[in-house]
Backbone as XML, in Angstrom:
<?xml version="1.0"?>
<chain id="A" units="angstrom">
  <residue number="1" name="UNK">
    <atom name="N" x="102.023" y="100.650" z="75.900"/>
    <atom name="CA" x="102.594" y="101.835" z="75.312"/>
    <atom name="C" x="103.862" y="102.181" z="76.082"/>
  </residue>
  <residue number="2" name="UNK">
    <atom name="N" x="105.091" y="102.146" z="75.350"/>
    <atom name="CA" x="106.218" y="102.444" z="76.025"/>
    <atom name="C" x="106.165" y="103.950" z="76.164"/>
  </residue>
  <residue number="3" name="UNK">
    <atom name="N" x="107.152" y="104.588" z="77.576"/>
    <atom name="CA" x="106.383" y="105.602" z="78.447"/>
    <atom name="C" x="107.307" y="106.560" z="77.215"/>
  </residue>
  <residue number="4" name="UNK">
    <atom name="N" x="108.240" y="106.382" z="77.059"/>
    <atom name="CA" x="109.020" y="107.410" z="75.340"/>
    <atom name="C" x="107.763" y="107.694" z="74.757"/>
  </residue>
  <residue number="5" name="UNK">
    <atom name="N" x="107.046" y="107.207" z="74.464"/>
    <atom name="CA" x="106.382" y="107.587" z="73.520"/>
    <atom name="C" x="104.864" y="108.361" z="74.007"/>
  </residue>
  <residue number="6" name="UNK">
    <atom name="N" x="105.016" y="108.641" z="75.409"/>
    <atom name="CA" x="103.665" y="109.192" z="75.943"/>
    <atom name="C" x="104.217" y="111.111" z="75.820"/>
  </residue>
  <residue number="7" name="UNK">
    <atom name="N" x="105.603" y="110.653" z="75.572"/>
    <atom name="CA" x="106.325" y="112.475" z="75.191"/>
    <atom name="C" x="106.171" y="112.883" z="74.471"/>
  </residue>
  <residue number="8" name="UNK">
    <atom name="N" x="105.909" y="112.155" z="73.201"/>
    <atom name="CA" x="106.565" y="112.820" z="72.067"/>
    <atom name="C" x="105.445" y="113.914" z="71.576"/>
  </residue>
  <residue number="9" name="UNK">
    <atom name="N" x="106.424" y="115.283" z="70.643"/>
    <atom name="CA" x="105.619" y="116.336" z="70.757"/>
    <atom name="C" x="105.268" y="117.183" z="71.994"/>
  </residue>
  <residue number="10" name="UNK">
    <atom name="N" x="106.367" y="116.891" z="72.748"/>
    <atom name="CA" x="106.375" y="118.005" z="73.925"/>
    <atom name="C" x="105.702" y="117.454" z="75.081"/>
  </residue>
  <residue number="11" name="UNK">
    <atom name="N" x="104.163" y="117.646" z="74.886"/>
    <atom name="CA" x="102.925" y="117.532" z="76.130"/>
    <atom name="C" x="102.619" y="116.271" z="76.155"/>
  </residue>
  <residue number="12" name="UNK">
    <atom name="N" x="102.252" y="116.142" z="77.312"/>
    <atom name="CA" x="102.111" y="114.246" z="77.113"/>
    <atom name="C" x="101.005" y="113.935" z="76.801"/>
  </residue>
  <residue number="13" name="UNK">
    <atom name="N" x="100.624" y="112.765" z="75.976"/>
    <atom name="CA" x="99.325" y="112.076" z="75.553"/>
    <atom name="C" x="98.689" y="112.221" z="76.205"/>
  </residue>
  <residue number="14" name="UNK">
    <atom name="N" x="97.002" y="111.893" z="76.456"/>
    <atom name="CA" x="96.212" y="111.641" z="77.700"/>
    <atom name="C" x="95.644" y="110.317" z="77.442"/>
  </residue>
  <residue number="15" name="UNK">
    <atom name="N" x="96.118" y="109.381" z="78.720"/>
    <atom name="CA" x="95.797" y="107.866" z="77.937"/>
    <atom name="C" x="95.254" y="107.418" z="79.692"/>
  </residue>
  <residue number="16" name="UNK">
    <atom name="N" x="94.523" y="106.135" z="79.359"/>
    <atom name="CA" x="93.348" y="105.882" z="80.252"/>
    <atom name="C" x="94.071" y="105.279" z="81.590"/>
  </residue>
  <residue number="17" name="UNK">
    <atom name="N" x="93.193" y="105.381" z="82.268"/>
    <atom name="CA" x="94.181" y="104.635" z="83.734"/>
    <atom name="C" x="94.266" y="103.535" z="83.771"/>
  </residue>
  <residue number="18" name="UNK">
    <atom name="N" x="93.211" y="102.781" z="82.828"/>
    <atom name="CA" x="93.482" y="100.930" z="82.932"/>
    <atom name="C" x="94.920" y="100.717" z="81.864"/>
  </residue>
  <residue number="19" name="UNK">
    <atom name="N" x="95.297" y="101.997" z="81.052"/>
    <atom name="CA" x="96.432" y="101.472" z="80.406"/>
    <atom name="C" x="97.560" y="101.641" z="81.345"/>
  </residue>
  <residue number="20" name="UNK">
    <atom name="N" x="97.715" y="102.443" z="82.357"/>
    <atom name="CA" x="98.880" y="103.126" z="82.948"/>
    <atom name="C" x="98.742" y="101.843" z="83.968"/>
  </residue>
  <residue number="21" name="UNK">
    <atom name="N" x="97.512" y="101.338" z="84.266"/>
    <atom name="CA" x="97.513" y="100.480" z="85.107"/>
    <atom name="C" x="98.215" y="99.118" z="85.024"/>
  </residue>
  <residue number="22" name="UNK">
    <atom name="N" x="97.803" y="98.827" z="83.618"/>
    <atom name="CA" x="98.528" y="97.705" z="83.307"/>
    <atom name="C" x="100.274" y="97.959" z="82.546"/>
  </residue>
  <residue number="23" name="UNK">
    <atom name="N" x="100.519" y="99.196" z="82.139"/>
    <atom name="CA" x="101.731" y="99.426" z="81.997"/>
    <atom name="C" x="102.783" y="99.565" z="83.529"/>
  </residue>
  <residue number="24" name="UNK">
    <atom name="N" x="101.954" y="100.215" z="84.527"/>
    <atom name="CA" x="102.962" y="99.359" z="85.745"/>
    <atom name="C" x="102.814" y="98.257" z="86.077"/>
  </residue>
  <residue number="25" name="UNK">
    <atom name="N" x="101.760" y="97.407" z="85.812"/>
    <atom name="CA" x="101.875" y="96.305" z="86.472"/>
    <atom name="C" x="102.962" y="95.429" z="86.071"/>
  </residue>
  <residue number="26" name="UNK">
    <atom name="N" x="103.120" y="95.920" z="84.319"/>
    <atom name="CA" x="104.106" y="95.411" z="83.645"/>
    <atom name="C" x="105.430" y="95.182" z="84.206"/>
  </residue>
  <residue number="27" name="UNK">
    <atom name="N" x="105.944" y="96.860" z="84.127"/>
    <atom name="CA" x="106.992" y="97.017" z="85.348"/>
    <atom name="C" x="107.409" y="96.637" z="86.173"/>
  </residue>
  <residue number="28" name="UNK">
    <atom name="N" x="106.406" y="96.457" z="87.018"/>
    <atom name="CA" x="106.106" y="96.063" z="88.367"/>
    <atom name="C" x="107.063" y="94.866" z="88.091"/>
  </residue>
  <residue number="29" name="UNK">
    <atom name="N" x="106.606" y="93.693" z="87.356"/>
    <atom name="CA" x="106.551" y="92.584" z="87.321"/>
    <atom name="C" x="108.172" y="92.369" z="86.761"/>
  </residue>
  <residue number="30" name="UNK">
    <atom name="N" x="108.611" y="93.236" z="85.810"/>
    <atom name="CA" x="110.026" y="93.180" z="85.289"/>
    <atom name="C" x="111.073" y="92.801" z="86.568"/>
  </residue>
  <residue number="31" name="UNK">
    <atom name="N" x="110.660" y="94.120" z="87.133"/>
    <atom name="CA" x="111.779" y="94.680" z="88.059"/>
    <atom name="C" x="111.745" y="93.541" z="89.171"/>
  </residue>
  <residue number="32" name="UNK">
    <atom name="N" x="110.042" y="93.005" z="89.349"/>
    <atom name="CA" x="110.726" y="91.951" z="90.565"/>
    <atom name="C" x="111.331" y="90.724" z="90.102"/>
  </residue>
  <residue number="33" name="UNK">
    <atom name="N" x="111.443" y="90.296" z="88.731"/>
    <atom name="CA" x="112.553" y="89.392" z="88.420"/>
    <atom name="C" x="113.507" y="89.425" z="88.370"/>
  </residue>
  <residue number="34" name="UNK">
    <atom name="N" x="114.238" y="90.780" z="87.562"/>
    <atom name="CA" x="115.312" y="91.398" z="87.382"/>
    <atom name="C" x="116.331" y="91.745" z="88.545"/>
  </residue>
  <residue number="35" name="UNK">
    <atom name="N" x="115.654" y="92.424" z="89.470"/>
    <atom name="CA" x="116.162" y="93.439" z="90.590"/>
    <atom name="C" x="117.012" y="92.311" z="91.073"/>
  </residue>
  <residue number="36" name="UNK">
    <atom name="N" x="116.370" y="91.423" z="91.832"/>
    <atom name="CA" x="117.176" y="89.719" z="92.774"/>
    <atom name="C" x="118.615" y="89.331" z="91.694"/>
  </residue>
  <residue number="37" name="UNK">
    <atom name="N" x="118.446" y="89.754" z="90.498"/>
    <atom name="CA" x="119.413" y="89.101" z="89.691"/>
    <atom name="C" x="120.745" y="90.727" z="89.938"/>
  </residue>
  <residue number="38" name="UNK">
    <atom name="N" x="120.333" y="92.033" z="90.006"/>
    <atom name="CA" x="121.159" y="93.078" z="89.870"/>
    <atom name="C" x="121.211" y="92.779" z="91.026"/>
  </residue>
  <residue number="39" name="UNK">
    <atom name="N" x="120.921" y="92.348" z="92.281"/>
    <atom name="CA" x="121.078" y="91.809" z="93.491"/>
    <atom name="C" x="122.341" y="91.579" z="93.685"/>
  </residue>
  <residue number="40" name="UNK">
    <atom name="N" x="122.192" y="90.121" z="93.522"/>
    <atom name="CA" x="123.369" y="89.007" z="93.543"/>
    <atom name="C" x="124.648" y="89.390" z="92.905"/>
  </residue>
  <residue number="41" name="UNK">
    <atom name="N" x="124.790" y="89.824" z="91.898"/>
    <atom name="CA" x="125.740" y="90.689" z="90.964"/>
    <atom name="C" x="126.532" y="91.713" z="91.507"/>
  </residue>
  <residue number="42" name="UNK">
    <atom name="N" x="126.095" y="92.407" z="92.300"/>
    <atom name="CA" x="126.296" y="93.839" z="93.081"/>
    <atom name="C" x="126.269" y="95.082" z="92.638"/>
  </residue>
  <residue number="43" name="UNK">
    <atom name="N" x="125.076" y="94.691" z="91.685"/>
    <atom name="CA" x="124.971" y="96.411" z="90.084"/>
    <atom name="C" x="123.844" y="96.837" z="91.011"/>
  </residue>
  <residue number="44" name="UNK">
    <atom name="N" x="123.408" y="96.195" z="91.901"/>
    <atom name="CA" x="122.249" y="97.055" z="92.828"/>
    <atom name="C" x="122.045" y="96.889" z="94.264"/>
  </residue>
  <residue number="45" name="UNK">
    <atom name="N" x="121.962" y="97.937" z="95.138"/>
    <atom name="CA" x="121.873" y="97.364" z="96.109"/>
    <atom name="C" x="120.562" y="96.834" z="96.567"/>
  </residue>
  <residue number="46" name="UNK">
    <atom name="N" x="120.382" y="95.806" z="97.825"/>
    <atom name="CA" x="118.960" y="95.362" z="98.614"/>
    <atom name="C" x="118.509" y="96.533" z="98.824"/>
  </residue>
  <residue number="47" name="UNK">
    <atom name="N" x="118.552" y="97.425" z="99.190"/>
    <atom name="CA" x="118.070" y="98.769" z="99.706"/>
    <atom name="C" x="117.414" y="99.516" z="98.282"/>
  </residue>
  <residue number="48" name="UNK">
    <atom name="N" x="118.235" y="99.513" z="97.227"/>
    <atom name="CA" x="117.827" y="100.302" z="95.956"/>
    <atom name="C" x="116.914" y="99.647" z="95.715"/>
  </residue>
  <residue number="49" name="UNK">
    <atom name="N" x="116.904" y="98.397" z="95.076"/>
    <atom name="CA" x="115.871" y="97.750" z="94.858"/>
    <atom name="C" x="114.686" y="97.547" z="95.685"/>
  </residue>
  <residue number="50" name="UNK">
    <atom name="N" x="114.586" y="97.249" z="96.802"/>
    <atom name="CA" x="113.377" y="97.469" z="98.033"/>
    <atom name="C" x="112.955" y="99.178" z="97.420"/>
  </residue>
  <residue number="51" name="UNK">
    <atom name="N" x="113.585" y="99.831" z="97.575"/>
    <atom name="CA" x="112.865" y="101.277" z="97.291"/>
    <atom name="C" x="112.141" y="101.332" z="95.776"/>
  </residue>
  <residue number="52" name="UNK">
    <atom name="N" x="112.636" y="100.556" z="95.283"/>
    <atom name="CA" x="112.404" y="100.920" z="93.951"/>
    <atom name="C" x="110.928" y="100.370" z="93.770"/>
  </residue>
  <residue number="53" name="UNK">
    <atom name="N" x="111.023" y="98.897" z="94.186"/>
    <atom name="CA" x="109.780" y="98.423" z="93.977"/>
    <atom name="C" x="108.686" y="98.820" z="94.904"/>
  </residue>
  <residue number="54" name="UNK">
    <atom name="N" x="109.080" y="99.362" z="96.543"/>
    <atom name="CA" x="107.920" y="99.975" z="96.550"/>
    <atom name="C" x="107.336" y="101.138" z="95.902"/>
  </residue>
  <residue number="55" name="UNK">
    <atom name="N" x="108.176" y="102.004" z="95.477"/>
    <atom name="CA" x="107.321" y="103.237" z="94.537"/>
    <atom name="C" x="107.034" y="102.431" z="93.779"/>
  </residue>
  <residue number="56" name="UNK">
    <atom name="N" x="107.115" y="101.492" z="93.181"/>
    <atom name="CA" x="106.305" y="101.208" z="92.005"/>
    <atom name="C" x="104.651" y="100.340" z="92.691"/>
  </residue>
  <residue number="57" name="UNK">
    <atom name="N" x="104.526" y="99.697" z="93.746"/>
    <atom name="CA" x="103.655" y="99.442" z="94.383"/>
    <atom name="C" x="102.481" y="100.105" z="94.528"/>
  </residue>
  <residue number="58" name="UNK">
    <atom name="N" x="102.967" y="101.722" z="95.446"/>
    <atom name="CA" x="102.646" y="102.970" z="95.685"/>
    <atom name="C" x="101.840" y="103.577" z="94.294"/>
  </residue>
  <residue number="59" name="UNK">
    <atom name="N" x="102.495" y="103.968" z="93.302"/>
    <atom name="CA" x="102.085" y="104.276" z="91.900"/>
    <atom name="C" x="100.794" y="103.297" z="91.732"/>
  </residue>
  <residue number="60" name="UNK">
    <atom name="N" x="101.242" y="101.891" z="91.997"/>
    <atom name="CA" x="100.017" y="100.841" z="91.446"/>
    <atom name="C" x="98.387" y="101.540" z="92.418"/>
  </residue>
  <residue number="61" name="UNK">
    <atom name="N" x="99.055" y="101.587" z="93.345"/>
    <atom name="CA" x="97.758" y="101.744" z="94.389"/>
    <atom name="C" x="97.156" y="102.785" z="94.077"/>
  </residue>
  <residue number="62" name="UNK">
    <atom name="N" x="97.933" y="104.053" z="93.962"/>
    <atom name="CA" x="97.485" y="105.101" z="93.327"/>
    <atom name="C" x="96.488" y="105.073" z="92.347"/>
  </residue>
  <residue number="63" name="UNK">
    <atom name="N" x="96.835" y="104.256" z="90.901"/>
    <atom name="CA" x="96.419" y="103.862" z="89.900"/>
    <atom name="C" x="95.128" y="103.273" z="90.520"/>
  </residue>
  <residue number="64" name="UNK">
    <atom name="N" x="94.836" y="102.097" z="91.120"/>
    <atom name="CA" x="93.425" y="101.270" z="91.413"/>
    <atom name="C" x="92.797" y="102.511" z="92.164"/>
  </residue>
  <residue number="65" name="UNK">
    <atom name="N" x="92.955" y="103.013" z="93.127"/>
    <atom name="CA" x="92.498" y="104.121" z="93.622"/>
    <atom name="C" x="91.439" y="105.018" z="92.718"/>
  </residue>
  <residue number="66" name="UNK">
    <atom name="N" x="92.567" y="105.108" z="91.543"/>
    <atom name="CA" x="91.838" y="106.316" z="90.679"/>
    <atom name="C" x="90.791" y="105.930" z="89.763"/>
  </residue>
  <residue number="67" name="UNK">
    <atom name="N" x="91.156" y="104.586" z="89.368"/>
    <atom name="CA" x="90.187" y="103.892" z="88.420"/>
    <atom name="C" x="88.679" y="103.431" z="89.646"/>
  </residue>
  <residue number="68" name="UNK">
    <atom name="N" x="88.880" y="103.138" z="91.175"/>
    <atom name="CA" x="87.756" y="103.281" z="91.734"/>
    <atom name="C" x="86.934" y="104.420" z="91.658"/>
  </residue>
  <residue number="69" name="UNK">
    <atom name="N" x="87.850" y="105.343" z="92.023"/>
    <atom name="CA" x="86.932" y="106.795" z="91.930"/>
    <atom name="C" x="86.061" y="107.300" z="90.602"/>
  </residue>
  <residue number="70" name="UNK">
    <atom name="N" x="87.395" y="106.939" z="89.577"/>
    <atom name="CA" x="86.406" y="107.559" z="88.304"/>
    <atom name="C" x="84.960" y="106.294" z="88.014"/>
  </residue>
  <residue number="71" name="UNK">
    <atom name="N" x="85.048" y="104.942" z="88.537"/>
    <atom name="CA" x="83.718" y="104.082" z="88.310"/>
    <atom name="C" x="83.068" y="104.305" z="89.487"/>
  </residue>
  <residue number="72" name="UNK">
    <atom name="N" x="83.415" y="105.184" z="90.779"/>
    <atom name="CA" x="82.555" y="106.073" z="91.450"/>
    <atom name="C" x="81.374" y="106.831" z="91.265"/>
  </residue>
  <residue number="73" name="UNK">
    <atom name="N" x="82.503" y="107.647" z="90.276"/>
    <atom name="CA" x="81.760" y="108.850" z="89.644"/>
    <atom name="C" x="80.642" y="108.612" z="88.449"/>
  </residue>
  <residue number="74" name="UNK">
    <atom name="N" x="81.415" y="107.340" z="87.347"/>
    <atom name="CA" x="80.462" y="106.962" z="86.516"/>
    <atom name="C" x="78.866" y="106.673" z="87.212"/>
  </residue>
  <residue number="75" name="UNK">
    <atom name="N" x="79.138" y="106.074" z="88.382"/>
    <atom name="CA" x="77.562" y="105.350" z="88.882"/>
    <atom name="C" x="77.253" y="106.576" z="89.604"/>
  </residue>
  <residue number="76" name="UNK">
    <atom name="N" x="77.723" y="108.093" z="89.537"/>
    <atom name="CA" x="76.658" y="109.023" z="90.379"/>
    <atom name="C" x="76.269" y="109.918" z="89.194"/>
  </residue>
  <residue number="77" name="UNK">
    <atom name="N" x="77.159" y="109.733" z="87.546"/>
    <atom name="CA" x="76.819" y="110.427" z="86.553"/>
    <atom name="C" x="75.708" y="109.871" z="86.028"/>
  </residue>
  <residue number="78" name="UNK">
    <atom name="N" x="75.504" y="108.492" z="86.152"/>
    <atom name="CA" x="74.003" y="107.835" z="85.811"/>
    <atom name="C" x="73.074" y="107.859" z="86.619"/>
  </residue>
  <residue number="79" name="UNK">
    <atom name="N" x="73.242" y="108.506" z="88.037"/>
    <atom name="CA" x="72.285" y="108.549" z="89.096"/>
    <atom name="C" x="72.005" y="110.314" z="89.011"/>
  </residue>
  <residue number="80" name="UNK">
    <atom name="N" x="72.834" y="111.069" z="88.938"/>
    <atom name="CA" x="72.458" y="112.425" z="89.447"/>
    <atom name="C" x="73.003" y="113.095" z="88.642"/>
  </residue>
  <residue number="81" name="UNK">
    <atom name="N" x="72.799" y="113.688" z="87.379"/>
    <atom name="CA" x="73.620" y="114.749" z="86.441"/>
    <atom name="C" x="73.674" y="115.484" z="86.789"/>
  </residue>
  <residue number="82" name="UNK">
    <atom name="N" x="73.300" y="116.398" z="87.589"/>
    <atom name="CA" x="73.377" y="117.632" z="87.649"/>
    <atom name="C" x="74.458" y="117.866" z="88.940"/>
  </residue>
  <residue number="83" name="UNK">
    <atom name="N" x="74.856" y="116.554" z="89.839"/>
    <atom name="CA" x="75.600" y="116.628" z="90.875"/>
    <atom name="C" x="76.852" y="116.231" z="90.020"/>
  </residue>
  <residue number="84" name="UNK">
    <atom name="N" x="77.000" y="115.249" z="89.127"/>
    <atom name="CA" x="77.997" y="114.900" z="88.442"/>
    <atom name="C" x="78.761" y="116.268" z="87.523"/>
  </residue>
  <residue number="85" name="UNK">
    <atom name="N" x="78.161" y="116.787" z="87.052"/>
    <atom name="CA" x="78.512" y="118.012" z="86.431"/>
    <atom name="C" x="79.194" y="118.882" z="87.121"/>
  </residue>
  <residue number="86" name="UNK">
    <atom name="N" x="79.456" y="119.092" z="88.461"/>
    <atom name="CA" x="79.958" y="119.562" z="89.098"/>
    <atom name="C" x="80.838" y="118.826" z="89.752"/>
  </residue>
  <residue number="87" name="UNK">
    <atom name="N" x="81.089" y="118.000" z="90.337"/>
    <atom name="CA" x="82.016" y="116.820" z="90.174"/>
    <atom name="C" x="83.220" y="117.174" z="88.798"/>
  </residue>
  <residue number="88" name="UNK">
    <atom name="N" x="82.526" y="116.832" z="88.139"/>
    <atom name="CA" x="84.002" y="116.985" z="86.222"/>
    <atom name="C" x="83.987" y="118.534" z="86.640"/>
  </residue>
  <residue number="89" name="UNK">
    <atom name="N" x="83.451" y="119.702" z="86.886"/>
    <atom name="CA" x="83.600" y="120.721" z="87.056"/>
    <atom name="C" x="84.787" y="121.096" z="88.037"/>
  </residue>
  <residue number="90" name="UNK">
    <atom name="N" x="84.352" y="119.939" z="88.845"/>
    <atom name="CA" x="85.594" y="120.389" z="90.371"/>
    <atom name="C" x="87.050" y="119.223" z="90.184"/>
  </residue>
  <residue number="91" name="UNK">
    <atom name="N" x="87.190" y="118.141" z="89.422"/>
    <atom name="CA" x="88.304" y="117.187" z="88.609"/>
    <atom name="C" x="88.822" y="118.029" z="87.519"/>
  </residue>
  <residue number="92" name="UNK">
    <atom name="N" x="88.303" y="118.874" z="86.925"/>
    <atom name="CA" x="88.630" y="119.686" z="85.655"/>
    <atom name="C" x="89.570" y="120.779" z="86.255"/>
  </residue>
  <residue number="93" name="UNK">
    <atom name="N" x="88.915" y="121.425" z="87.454"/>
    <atom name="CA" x="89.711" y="122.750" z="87.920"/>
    <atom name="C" x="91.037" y="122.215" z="89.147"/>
  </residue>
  <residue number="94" name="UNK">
    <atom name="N" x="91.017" y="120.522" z="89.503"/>
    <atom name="CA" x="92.193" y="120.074" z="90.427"/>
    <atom name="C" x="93.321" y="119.648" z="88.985"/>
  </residue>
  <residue number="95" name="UNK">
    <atom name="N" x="92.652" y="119.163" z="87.709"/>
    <atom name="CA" x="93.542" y="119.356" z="86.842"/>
    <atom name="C" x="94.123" y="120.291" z="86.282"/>
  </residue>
  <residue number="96" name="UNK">
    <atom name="N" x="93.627" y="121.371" z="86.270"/>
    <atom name="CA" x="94.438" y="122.913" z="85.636"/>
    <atom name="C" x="93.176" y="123.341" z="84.279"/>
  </residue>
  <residue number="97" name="UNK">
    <atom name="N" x="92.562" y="122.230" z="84.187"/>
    <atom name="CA" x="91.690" y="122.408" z="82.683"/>
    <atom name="C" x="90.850" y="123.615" z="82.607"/>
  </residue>
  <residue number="98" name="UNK">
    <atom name="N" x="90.601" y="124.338" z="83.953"/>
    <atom name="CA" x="89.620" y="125.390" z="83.584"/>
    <atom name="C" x="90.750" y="126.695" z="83.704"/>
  </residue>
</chain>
């Protein structure tokens, strides 16, 4: 899903972390072909590009991070509902949702 289109209509979509996951990896993967070529050229510097791709690294890690936690949470929502419920209770109110 190109990220234009996670705007449209103002508020952004809510789309899953294995998609965001694999939409940077996408990225990810552009820019480290690309970047060596805006390199050599002099449309970018070594420095821009080094920065660039580590935030996009950073973002990735972020991303696996989050997809651990939420299959965290799945295996304590099948072990303990009533602890899990409070859990989405306390993810709901770090999101703004309550």
């Amino acid at each position: 899903m190109p990220t234009d289109d996670l705007f449209k209509g103002g508020l952004p979509h809510r789309i899953g972390i294995d998609v965001m996951l694999k939409e940077v990896e996408r990225e990810l993967n552009k820019r480290r072909s690309v970047y060596p070529k805006l390199v050599d050229k002099g449309t970018l510097s070594f420095d821009q590009a080094q920065r660039q791709i580590l935030i996009m690294e950073a973002v990735q890690h972020l991303l696996e991070t989050a997809k651990d936690a939420r299959n965290d949470l799945a295996k304590v929502i099948d072990n303990d509902l009533p602890y899990a419920a409070d859990c989405i209770t306390l993810l709901d109110a770090i999101e703004g949702r309550t």
